[in-house]
């Protein structure tokens, strides 16, 4: 029997994943909120360009606008949600009536959106996901994907044994887009990605630089790594574990600072192009708010509840909020402010 799949949120990452699944012969429906993007994909398909190999491929896809979801009647077996973390709740509520009773919704997002998915779908119909895939999309129907399938990585899993049994099938389909691991401790794995996100996303975006270029600025690597180390302390404060992701070898739980630097260097050398800009910067370029509160802000909140502080993440959050309020613009001149706030907060 054919497995019916929906991708809710088909920006750069969602469209890349959905195109790979479609080319692999799976029954995939794109569900998208940007009208111009929907129309471009309907008319011309989705074009995925990968600078790493110089290829550009167009895939014809089945796409629906959000306003058309209520007209659908046939239900889905697996839904992959690839929306911004702060859009999780409405996106899952939207698709819930179209998920089979034995189906599952997979949150392929940054942040800890797994709890939002569980709260709506129930523990037996929700999977957490970790995604390492970078892409740009500034024109409707056109994606520049920065990770080839060989260095695109996912992890899936659940705390609930019924849901966890569904992870194998969800992973099998997702392998059309990259390497997929089914992990027993999905919460720790998601926090490991958040550790990296805290170090890379907002710190590079506030300088208006690629992640690689930001890390080369005087004092920035140290700030970025400390943002990651603060996130590790938030992990441990919750009783979670340091676990390997992205195909890393076993990690030393007694040396968390080594974990952060190793993971950060793995990103810079294996997963990011010199031109790869953070999703946060993409949001600001498009006039959108970012996921700073779901990433750096979450680190601050967790450590505050534990009676501790996260000054670098607090500084990153403050600068990001100033940018989103229109008080600052992304630029290299924010480095001094970021450094000063991190030392003072």
mmCIF file of C-alpha atoms in Angstrom:
data_model
loop_
_atom_site.group_PDB
_atom_site.id
_atom_site.type_symbol
_atom_site.label_atom_id
_atom_site.label_comp_id
_atom_site.label_asym_id
_atom_site.label_seq_id
_atom_site.Cartn_x
_atom_site.Cartn_y
_atom_site.Cartn_z
ATOM 1 C CA UNK A 1 0.000 0.000 0.000
ATOM 2 C CA UNK A 2 1.304 3.464 -0.904
ATOM 3 C CA UNK A 3 2.319 5.686 1.991
ATOM 4 C CA UNK A 4 0.767 9.124 1.612
ATOM 5 C CA UNK A 5 3.086 11.927 2.723
ATOM 6 C CA UNK A 6 2.608 15.648 3.336
ATOM 7 C CA UNK A 7 5.300 18.271 3.777
ATOM 8 C CA UNK A 8 3.918 21.239 5.714
ATOM 9 C CA UNK A 9 6.219 24.176 4.996
ATOM 10 C CA UNK A 10 8.040 23.920 1.682
ATOM 11 C CA UNK A 11 10.586 26.702 1.872
ATOM 12 C CA UNK A 12 14.199 25.878 1.059
ATOM 13 C CA UNK A 13 14.539 22.842 3.316
ATOM 14 C CA UNK A 14 11.000 21.497 3.009
ATOM 15 C CA UNK A 15 11.021 21.824 -0.779
ATOM 16 C CA UNK A 16 14.406 20.091 -1.029
ATOM 17 C CA UNK A 17 13.204 17.176 1.077
ATOM 18 C CA UNK A 18 9.895 16.937 -0.745
ATOM 19 C CA UNK A 19 11.545 17.057 -4.169
ATOM 20 C CA UNK A 20 13.902 14.213 -3.220
ATOM 21 C CA UNK A 21 10.984 12.111 -1.944
ATOM 22 C CA UNK A 22 8.958 12.833 -5.079
ATOM 23 C CA UNK A 23 11.839 11.820 -7.361
ATOM 24 C CA UNK A 24 12.179 8.614 -5.320
ATOM 25 C CA UNK A 25 8.611 7.734 -6.333
ATOM 26 C CA UNK A 26 6.791 8.539 -3.098
ATOM 27 C CA UNK A 27 3.299 10.063 -2.947
ATOM 28 C CA UNK A 28 4.084 13.548 -1.619
ATOM 29 C CA UNK A 29 1.875 16.617 -1.193
ATOM 30 C CA UNK A 30 3.486 20.015 -0.597
ATOM 31 C CA UNK A 31 1.515 22.361 1.690
ATOM 32 C CA UNK A 32 2.792 25.932 1.504
ATOM 33 C CA UNK A 33 1.829 29.391 2.789
ATOM 34 C CA UNK A 34 3.568 31.685 0.240
ATOM 35 C CA UNK A 35 1.086 32.184 -2.637
ATOM 36 C CA UNK A 36 3.704 33.133 -5.246
ATOM 37 C CA UNK A 37 5.759 30.064 -4.342
ATOM 38 C CA UNK A 38 2.707 27.819 -4.711
ATOM 39 C CA UNK A 39 1.891 29.235 -8.136
ATOM 40 C CA UNK A 40 5.515 29.005 -9.318
ATOM 41 C CA UNK A 41 5.740 25.354 -8.290
ATOM 42 C CA UNK A 42 2.427 24.545 -9.956
ATOM 43 C CA UNK A 43 3.454 26.172 -13.192
ATOM 44 C CA UNK A 44 7.130 25.257 -13.410
ATOM 45 C CA UNK A 45 7.880 22.703 -10.684
ATOM 46 C CA UNK A 46 10.506 23.255 -7.998
ATOM 47 C CA UNK A 47 14.074 23.916 -9.143
ATOM 48 C CA UNK A 48 16.786 22.736 -6.746
ATOM 49 C CA UNK A 49 20.295 24.001 -7.509
ATOM 50 C CA UNK A 50 23.268 22.561 -5.624
ATOM 51 C CA UNK A 51 26.410 24.712 -5.970
ATOM 52 C CA UNK A 52 28.553 21.920 -4.515
ATOM 53 C CA UNK A 53 28.102 19.817 -7.667
ATOM 54 C CA UNK A 54 26.899 22.470 -10.100
ATOM 55 C CA UNK A 55 23.639 20.645 -10.804
ATOM 56 C CA UNK A 56 20.185 22.156 -11.217
ATOM 57 C CA UNK A 57 17.116 19.921 -11.373
ATOM 58 C CA UNK A 58 13.415 20.666 -11.790
ATOM 59 C CA UNK A 59 10.870 18.369 -10.145
ATOM 60 C CA UNK A 60 7.140 18.489 -10.833
ATOM 61 C CA UNK A 61 5.304 18.382 -7.496
ATOM 62 C CA UNK A 62 1.779 18.231 -6.107
ATOM 63 C CA UNK A 63 1.307 21.442 -4.130
ATOM 64 C CA UNK A 64 -1.550 22.938 -2.121
ATOM 65 C CA UNK A 65 -1.895 26.376 -0.568
ATOM 66 C CA UNK A 66 -2.842 26.571 3.117
ATOM 67 C CA UNK A 67 -6.316 27.789 2.187
ATOM 68 C CA UNK A 68 -6.873 24.582 0.201
ATOM 69 C CA UNK A 69 -6.132 22.202 3.075
ATOM 70 C CA UNK A 70 -9.750 22.263 4.255
ATOM 71 C CA UNK A 71 -10.834 20.958 0.835
ATOM 72 C CA UNK A 72 -8.691 17.804 1.112
ATOM 73 C CA UNK A 73 -10.408 14.575 2.112
ATOM 74 C CA UNK A 74 -7.893 11.747 1.790
ATOM 75 C CA UNK A 75 -5.725 11.402 4.887
ATOM 76 C CA UNK A 76 -1.946 11.177 5.214
ATOM 77 C CA UNK A 77 0.170 8.448 6.806
ATOM 78 C CA UNK A 78 3.182 10.654 7.589
ATOM 79 C CA UNK A 79 3.403 14.438 7.820
ATOM 80 C CA UNK A 80 6.759 16.215 8.021
ATOM 81 C CA UNK A 81 6.452 19.710 9.486
ATOM 82 C CA UNK A 82 9.248 21.979 8.239
ATOM 83 C CA UNK A 83 7.863 25.313 9.444
ATOM 84 C CA UNK A 84 9.596 27.819 11.706
ATOM 85 C CA UNK A 85 9.526 26.598 15.308
ATOM 86 C CA UNK A 86 7.176 29.411 16.323
ATOM 87 C CA UNK A 87 4.712 28.328 13.606
ATOM 88 C CA UNK A 88 4.516 24.732 14.836
ATOM 89 C CA UNK A 89 1.253 24.893 16.757
ATOM 90 C CA UNK A 90 -0.935 26.355 14.032
ATOM 91 C CA UNK A 91 0.692 24.180 11.369
ATOM 92 C CA UNK A 92 0.040 20.961 13.302
ATOM 93 C CA UNK A 93 -3.516 22.024 14.181
ATOM 94 C CA UNK A 94 -4.100 22.702 10.479
ATOM 95 C CA UNK A 95 -3.023 19.244 9.368
ATOM 96 C CA UNK A 96 -4.319 17.215 12.346
ATOM 97 C CA UNK A 97 -7.721 16.354 10.786
ATOM 98 C CA UNK A 98 -5.894 14.894 7.775
ATOM 99 C CA UNK A 99 -3.584 12.539 9.720
ATOM 100 C CA UNK A 100 -4.687 8.900 9.895
ATOM 101 C CA UNK A 101 -5.458 7.450 13.312
ATOM 102 C CA UNK A 102 -2.299 5.338 13.068
ATOM 103 C CA UNK A 103 -0.332 8.087 11.293
ATOM 104 C CA UNK A 104 2.413 10.291 12.643
ATOM 105 C CA UNK A 105 3.553 13.921 12.489
ATOM 106 C CA UNK A 106 7.310 14.559 12.403
ATOM 107 C CA UNK A 107 8.668 17.932 13.544
ATOM 108 C CA UNK A 108 11.757 18.539 11.361
ATOM 109 C CA UNK A 109 12.641 21.863 12.932
ATOM 110 C CA UNK A 110 15.078 23.766 15.071
ATOM 111 C CA UNK A 111 14.243 24.318 18.726
ATOM 112 C CA UNK A 112 12.246 21.981 20.955
ATOM 113 C CA UNK A 113 9.035 21.908 18.900
ATOM 114 C CA UNK A 114 8.519 18.250 19.801
ATOM 115 C CA UNK A 115 6.478 19.302 22.838
ATOM 116 C CA UNK A 116 4.112 21.375 20.684
ATOM 117 C CA UNK A 117 3.586 18.465 18.295
ATOM 118 C CA UNK A 118 2.920 16.056 21.170
ATOM 119 C CA UNK A 119 0.476 18.445 22.845
ATOM 120 C CA UNK A 120 -1.670 18.513 19.689
ATOM 121 C CA UNK A 121 -1.256 15.035 18.181
ATOM 122 C CA UNK A 122 -0.750 13.031 21.370
ATOM 123 C CA UNK A 123 2.351 11.052 22.292
ATOM 124 C CA UNK A 124 1.576 8.084 20.022
ATOM 125 C CA UNK A 125 1.289 10.196 16.851
ATOM 126 C CA UNK A 126 4.293 12.513 17.200
ATOM 127 C CA UNK A 127 7.970 12.140 16.343
ATOM 128 C CA UNK A 128 10.774 14.553 17.078
ATOM 129 C CA UNK A 129 13.312 15.263 14.393
ATOM 130 C CA UNK A 130 16.766 16.785 14.030
ATOM 131 C CA UNK A 131 17.691 18.339 10.682
ATOM 132 C CA UNK A 132 21.034 19.443 9.302
ATOM 133 C CA UNK A 133 20.342 20.909 5.882
ATOM 134 C CA UNK A 134 21.165 24.398 4.656
ATOM 135 C CA UNK A 135 19.490 26.182 1.769
ATOM 136 C CA UNK A 136 18.606 29.582 0.362
ATOM 137 C CA UNK A 137 15.293 30.532 -1.189
ATOM 138 C CA UNK A 138 14.684 34.119 -2.211
ATOM 139 C CA UNK A 139 12.635 33.578 -5.382
ATOM 140 C CA UNK A 140 9.446 31.480 -5.608
ATOM 141 C CA UNK A 141 10.064 28.039 -7.012
ATOM 142 C CA UNK A 142 13.863 28.382 -6.802
ATOM 143 C CA UNK A 143 16.005 26.759 -4.069
ATOM 144 C CA UNK A 144 19.775 26.809 -3.652
ATOM 145 C CA UNK A 145 20.644 23.766 -1.556
ATOM 146 C CA UNK A 146 23.984 23.899 0.239
ATOM 147 C CA UNK A 147 24.132 20.262 1.356
ATOM 148 C CA UNK A 148 24.305 17.349 -1.017
ATOM 149 C CA UNK A 149 22.401 14.251 0.074
ATOM 150 C CA UNK A 150 25.675 12.715 1.240
ATOM 151 C CA UNK A 151 26.124 15.409 3.889
ATOM 152 C CA UNK A 152 22.496 16.013 4.802
ATOM 153 C CA UNK A 153 21.665 14.439 8.162
ATOM 154 C CA UNK A 154 18.486 13.723 10.144
ATOM 155 C CA UNK A 155 17.560 11.971 13.376
ATOM 156 C CA UNK A 156 14.082 10.762 14.327
ATOM 157 C CA UNK A 157 12.620 9.303 17.489
ATOM 158 C CA UNK A 158 10.166 9.506 20.360
ATOM 159 C CA UNK A 159 9.995 8.896 24.093
ATOM 160 C CA UNK A 160 6.786 6.951 23.460
ATOM 161 C CA UNK A 161 7.250 3.311 22.349
ATOM 162 C CA UNK A 162 4.201 3.325 20.052
ATOM 163 C CA UNK A 163 5.358 6.455 18.231
ATOM 164 C CA UNK A 164 8.972 5.263 18.189
ATOM 165 C CA UNK A 165 7.938 2.159 16.242
ATOM 166 C CA UNK A 166 6.741 4.490 13.466
ATOM 167 C CA UNK A 167 10.150 6.142 13.189
ATOM 168 C CA UNK A 168 11.573 3.399 10.957
ATOM 169 C CA UNK A 169 9.015 4.008 8.199
ATOM 170 C CA UNK A 170 9.357 7.788 8.492
ATOM 171 C CA UNK A 171 13.140 7.396 8.299
ATOM 172 C CA UNK A 172 12.925 5.074 5.287
ATOM 173 C CA UNK A 173 11.110 7.706 3.239
ATOM 174 C CA UNK A 174 13.310 10.529 4.508
ATOM 175 C CA UNK A 175 16.456 8.706 3.355
ATOM 176 C CA UNK A 176 15.629 9.941 -0.131
ATOM 177 C CA UNK A 177 16.991 13.290 1.123
ATOM 178 C CA UNK A 178 19.995 12.225 3.225
ATOM 179 C CA UNK A 179 21.318 10.087 6.051
ATOM 180 C CA UNK A 180 18.722 9.303 8.722
ATOM 181 C CA UNK A 181 19.311 7.801 12.165
ATOM 182 C CA UNK A 182 16.574 6.550 14.473
ATOM 183 C CA UNK A 183 17.701 7.474 17.985
ATOM 184 C CA UNK A 184 16.464 6.411 21.415
ATOM 185 C CA UNK A 185 16.993 9.786 23.110
ATOM 186 C CA UNK A 186 15.471 12.284 20.700
ATOM 187 C CA UNK A 187 15.260 15.077 23.283
ATOM 188 C CA UNK A 188 18.981 15.001 23.941
ATOM 189 C CA UNK A 189 19.654 14.797 20.193
ATOM 190 C CA UNK A 190 17.431 17.820 19.522
ATOM 191 C CA UNK A 191 19.229 19.752 22.248
ATOM 192 C CA UNK A 192 22.566 18.886 20.638
ATOM 193 C CA UNK A 193 21.366 20.599 17.462
ATOM 194 C CA UNK A 194 20.146 23.509 19.567
ATOM 195 C CA UNK A 195 23.643 23.753 21.066
ATOM 196 C CA UNK A 196 25.004 24.243 17.553
ATOM 197 C CA UNK A 197 22.181 26.604 16.568
ATOM 198 C CA UNK A 198 22.861 28.777 19.619
ATOM 199 C CA UNK A 199 26.485 29.080 18.539
ATOM 200 C CA UNK A 200 25.965 29.722 14.835
ATOM 201 C CA UNK A 201 22.607 31.216 13.869
ATOM 202 C CA UNK A 202 22.066 34.534 15.666
ATOM 203 C CA UNK A 203 25.776 35.301 16.267
ATOM 204 C CA UNK A 204 26.534 35.126 12.543
ATOM 205 C CA UNK A 205 23.295 36.829 11.492
ATOM 206 C CA UNK A 206 23.804 39.916 13.642
ATOM 207 C CA UNK A 207 27.063 40.527 11.736
ATOM 208 C CA UNK A 208 25.363 40.053 8.331
ATOM 209 C CA UNK A 209 27.982 37.427 7.446
ATOM 210 C CA UNK A 210 28.027 33.785 6.472
ATOM 211 C CA UNK A 211 28.592 31.374 9.350
ATOM 212 C CA UNK A 212 32.124 30.650 8.177
ATOM 213 C CA UNK A 213 33.047 34.333 7.759
ATOM 214 C CA UNK A 214 31.530 35.268 11.128
ATOM 215 C CA UNK A 215 33.664 32.648 12.872
ATOM 216 C CA UNK A 216 36.807 34.299 11.455
ATOM 217 C CA UNK A 217 36.124 37.739 12.967
ATOM 218 C CA UNK A 218 38.300 38.740 15.960
ATOM 219 C CA UNK A 219 36.832 37.279 19.133
ATOM 220 C CA UNK A 220 33.769 35.778 17.415
ATOM 221 C CA UNK A 221 34.798 32.135 17.483
ATOM 222 C CA UNK A 222 35.232 32.389 21.250
ATOM 223 C CA UNK A 223 31.803 34.016 21.644
ATOM 224 C CA UNK A 224 30.145 31.470 19.386
ATOM 225 C CA UNK A 225 31.686 28.539 21.230
ATOM 226 C CA UNK A 226 30.715 29.987 24.601
ATOM 227 C CA UNK A 227 27.113 30.358 23.406
ATOM 228 C CA UNK A 228 27.261 26.638 22.618
ATOM 229 C CA UNK A 229 28.861 25.829 25.982
ATOM 230 C CA UNK A 230 26.092 27.710 27.779
ATOM 231 C CA UNK A 231 23.575 25.626 25.833
ATOM 232 C CA UNK A 232 25.360 22.452 26.950
ATOM 233 C CA UNK A 233 25.013 23.608 30.541
ATOM 234 C CA UNK A 234 21.278 24.017 29.883
ATOM 235 C CA UNK A 235 21.190 20.440 28.583
ATOM 236 C CA UNK A 236 22.840 19.088 31.716
ATOM 237 C CA UNK A 237 20.654 21.242 33.980
ATOM 238 C CA UNK A 238 17.623 19.369 32.629
ATOM 239 C CA UNK A 239 19.132 15.954 33.256
ATOM 240 C CA UNK A 240 19.596 15.302 29.533
ATOM 241 C CA UNK A 241 22.735 13.836 27.949
ATOM 242 C CA UNK A 242 25.473 14.890 25.569
ATOM 243 C CA UNK A 243 25.037 12.543 22.616
ATOM 244 C CA UNK A 244 26.727 12.339 19.205
ATOM 245 C CA UNK A 245 24.923 13.748 16.178
ATOM 246 C CA UNK A 246 25.823 14.280 12.499
ATOM 247 C CA UNK A 247 27.601 10.924 12.460
ATOM 248 C CA UNK A 248 30.097 11.926 15.163
ATOM 249 C CA UNK A 249 32.013 9.257 17.033
ATOM 250 C CA UNK A 250 31.179 8.673 20.684
ATOM 251 C CA UNK A 251 31.471 11.827 22.786
ATOM 252 C CA UNK A 252 33.148 12.351 26.148
ATOM 253 C CA UNK A 253 30.411 13.504 28.555
ATOM 254 C CA UNK A 254 33.084 14.765 30.956
ATOM 255 C CA UNK A 255 34.429 17.251 28.388
ATOM 256 C CA UNK A 256 31.432 19.242 27.127
ATOM 257 C CA UNK A 257 33.635 22.074 25.852
ATOM 258 C CA UNK A 258 35.352 19.601 23.518
ATOM 259 C CA UNK A 259 31.968 18.476 22.223
ATOM 260 C CA UNK A 260 30.987 22.040 21.279
ATOM 261 C CA UNK A 261 34.227 22.835 19.478
ATOM 262 C CA UNK A 262 34.206 19.484 17.660
ATOM 263 C CA UNK A 263 30.604 19.917 16.539
ATOM 264 C CA UNK A 264 31.219 23.514 15.487
ATOM 265 C CA UNK A 265 34.255 22.559 13.417
ATOM 266 C CA UNK A 266 32.297 19.705 11.851
ATOM 267 C CA UNK A 267 29.694 22.232 10.743
ATOM 268 C CA UNK A 268 32.296 24.578 9.269
ATOM 269 C CA UNK A 269 34.175 21.862 7.377
ATOM 270 C CA UNK A 270 31.500 19.349 6.372
ATOM 271 C CA UNK A 271 28.052 20.944 6.370
ATOM 272 C CA UNK A 272 28.404 24.658 5.581
ATOM 273 C CA UNK A 273 29.690 26.305 2.426
ATOM 274 C CA UNK A 274 31.773 29.490 2.818
ATOM 275 C CA UNK A 275 28.692 31.361 1.564
ATOM 276 C CA UNK A 276 26.104 29.625 3.778
ATOM 277 C CA UNK A 277 24.148 32.205 5.738
ATOM 278 C CA UNK A 278 22.077 31.363 8.789
ATOM 279 C CA UNK A 279 18.335 30.936 8.555
ATOM 280 C CA UNK A 280 18.029 33.845 11.009
ATOM 281 C CA UNK A 281 19.663 36.180 8.500
ATOM 282 C CA UNK A 282 17.357 34.883 5.771
ATOM 283 C CA UNK A 283 14.409 35.760 7.999
ATOM 284 C CA UNK A 284 15.647 39.297 8.513
ATOM 285 C CA UNK A 285 16.345 39.788 4.809
ATOM 286 C CA UNK A 286 12.727 38.779 4.149
ATOM 287 C CA UNK A 287 11.370 41.016 6.924
ATOM 288 C CA UNK A 288 10.407 38.061 9.127
ATOM 289 C CA UNK A 289 11.088 37.584 12.805
ATOM 290 C CA UNK A 290 13.572 34.889 13.702
ATOM 291 C CA UNK A 291 13.615 31.863 16.013
ATOM 292 C CA UNK A 292 15.936 33.566 18.503
ATOM 293 C CA UNK A 293 13.500 33.103 21.400
ATOM 294 C CA UNK A 294 13.177 29.390 20.617
ATOM 295 C CA UNK A 295 16.970 28.954 20.543
ATOM 296 C CA UNK A 296 19.182 31.458 22.394
ATOM 297 C CA UNK A 297 16.265 32.696 24.482
ATOM 298 C CA UNK A 298 15.424 29.138 25.511
ATOM 299 C CA UNK A 299 18.990 28.601 26.755
ATOM 300 C CA UNK A 300 18.682 31.748 28.869
ATOM 301 C CA UNK A 301 15.321 30.652 30.287
ATOM 302 C CA UNK A 302 16.439 27.106 31.159
ATOM 303 C CA UNK A 303 19.569 28.281 32.971
ATOM 304 C CA UNK A 304 17.696 31.029 34.817
ATOM 305 C CA UNK A 305 15.269 28.411 36.143
ATOM 306 C CA UNK A 306 18.301 26.386 37.248
ATOM 307 C CA UNK A 307 19.706 29.406 39.100
ATOM 308 C CA UNK A 308 22.429 30.083 36.561
ATOM 309 C CA UNK A 309 23.177 32.560 33.750
ATOM 310 C CA UNK A 310 23.822 32.503 30.014
ATOM 311 C CA UNK A 311 25.378 35.909 29.264
ATOM 312 C CA UNK A 312 26.424 35.213 25.656
ATOM 313 C CA UNK A 313 23.019 33.826 24.702
ATOM 314 C CA UNK A 314 21.361 36.712 26.545
ATOM 315 C CA UNK A 315 23.505 39.170 24.567
ATOM 316 C CA UNK A 316 22.675 37.441 21.273
ATOM 317 C CA UNK A 317 18.987 37.561 22.136
ATOM 318 C CA UNK A 318 19.134 41.243 23.050
ATOM 319 C CA UNK A 319 20.927 42.257 19.841
ATOM 320 C CA UNK A 320 18.509 40.165 17.768
ATOM 321 C CA UNK A 321 15.519 41.818 19.438
ATOM 322 C CA UNK A 322 16.970 45.258 18.714
ATOM 323 C CA UNK A 323 17.370 44.303 15.064
ATOM 324 C CA UNK A 324 13.819 43.009 14.889
ATOM 325 C CA UNK A 325 12.511 46.204 16.499
ATOM 326 C CA UNK A 326 14.293 48.217 13.822
ATOM 327 C CA UNK A 327 16.753 49.833 16.238
ATOM 328 C CA UNK A 328 19.755 48.156 14.590
ATOM 329 C CA UNK A 329 20.597 46.635 11.233
ATOM 330 C CA UNK A 330 22.650 43.470 10.791
ATOM 331 C CA UNK A 331 26.286 44.395 10.234
ATOM 332 C CA UNK A 332 29.858 43.919 11.359
ATOM 333 C CA UNK A 333 29.524 46.993 13.575
ATOM 334 C CA UNK A 334 27.361 44.884 15.940
ATOM 335 C CA UNK A 335 30.374 42.814 16.982
ATOM 336 C CA UNK A 336 31.494 45.338 19.592
ATOM 337 C CA UNK A 337 27.967 45.623 21.024
ATOM 338 C CA UNK A 338 27.582 41.837 21.149
ATOM 339 C CA UNK A 339 30.920 41.427 22.916
ATOM 340 C CA UNK A 340 30.189 44.242 25.376
ATOM 341 C CA UNK A 341 26.743 42.926 26.281
ATOM 342 C CA UNK A 342 28.087 39.386 26.725
ATOM 343 C CA UNK A 343 30.657 40.678 29.214
ATOM 344 C CA UNK A 344 28.114 42.768 31.107
ATOM 345 C CA UNK A 345 24.960 40.622 31.282
#
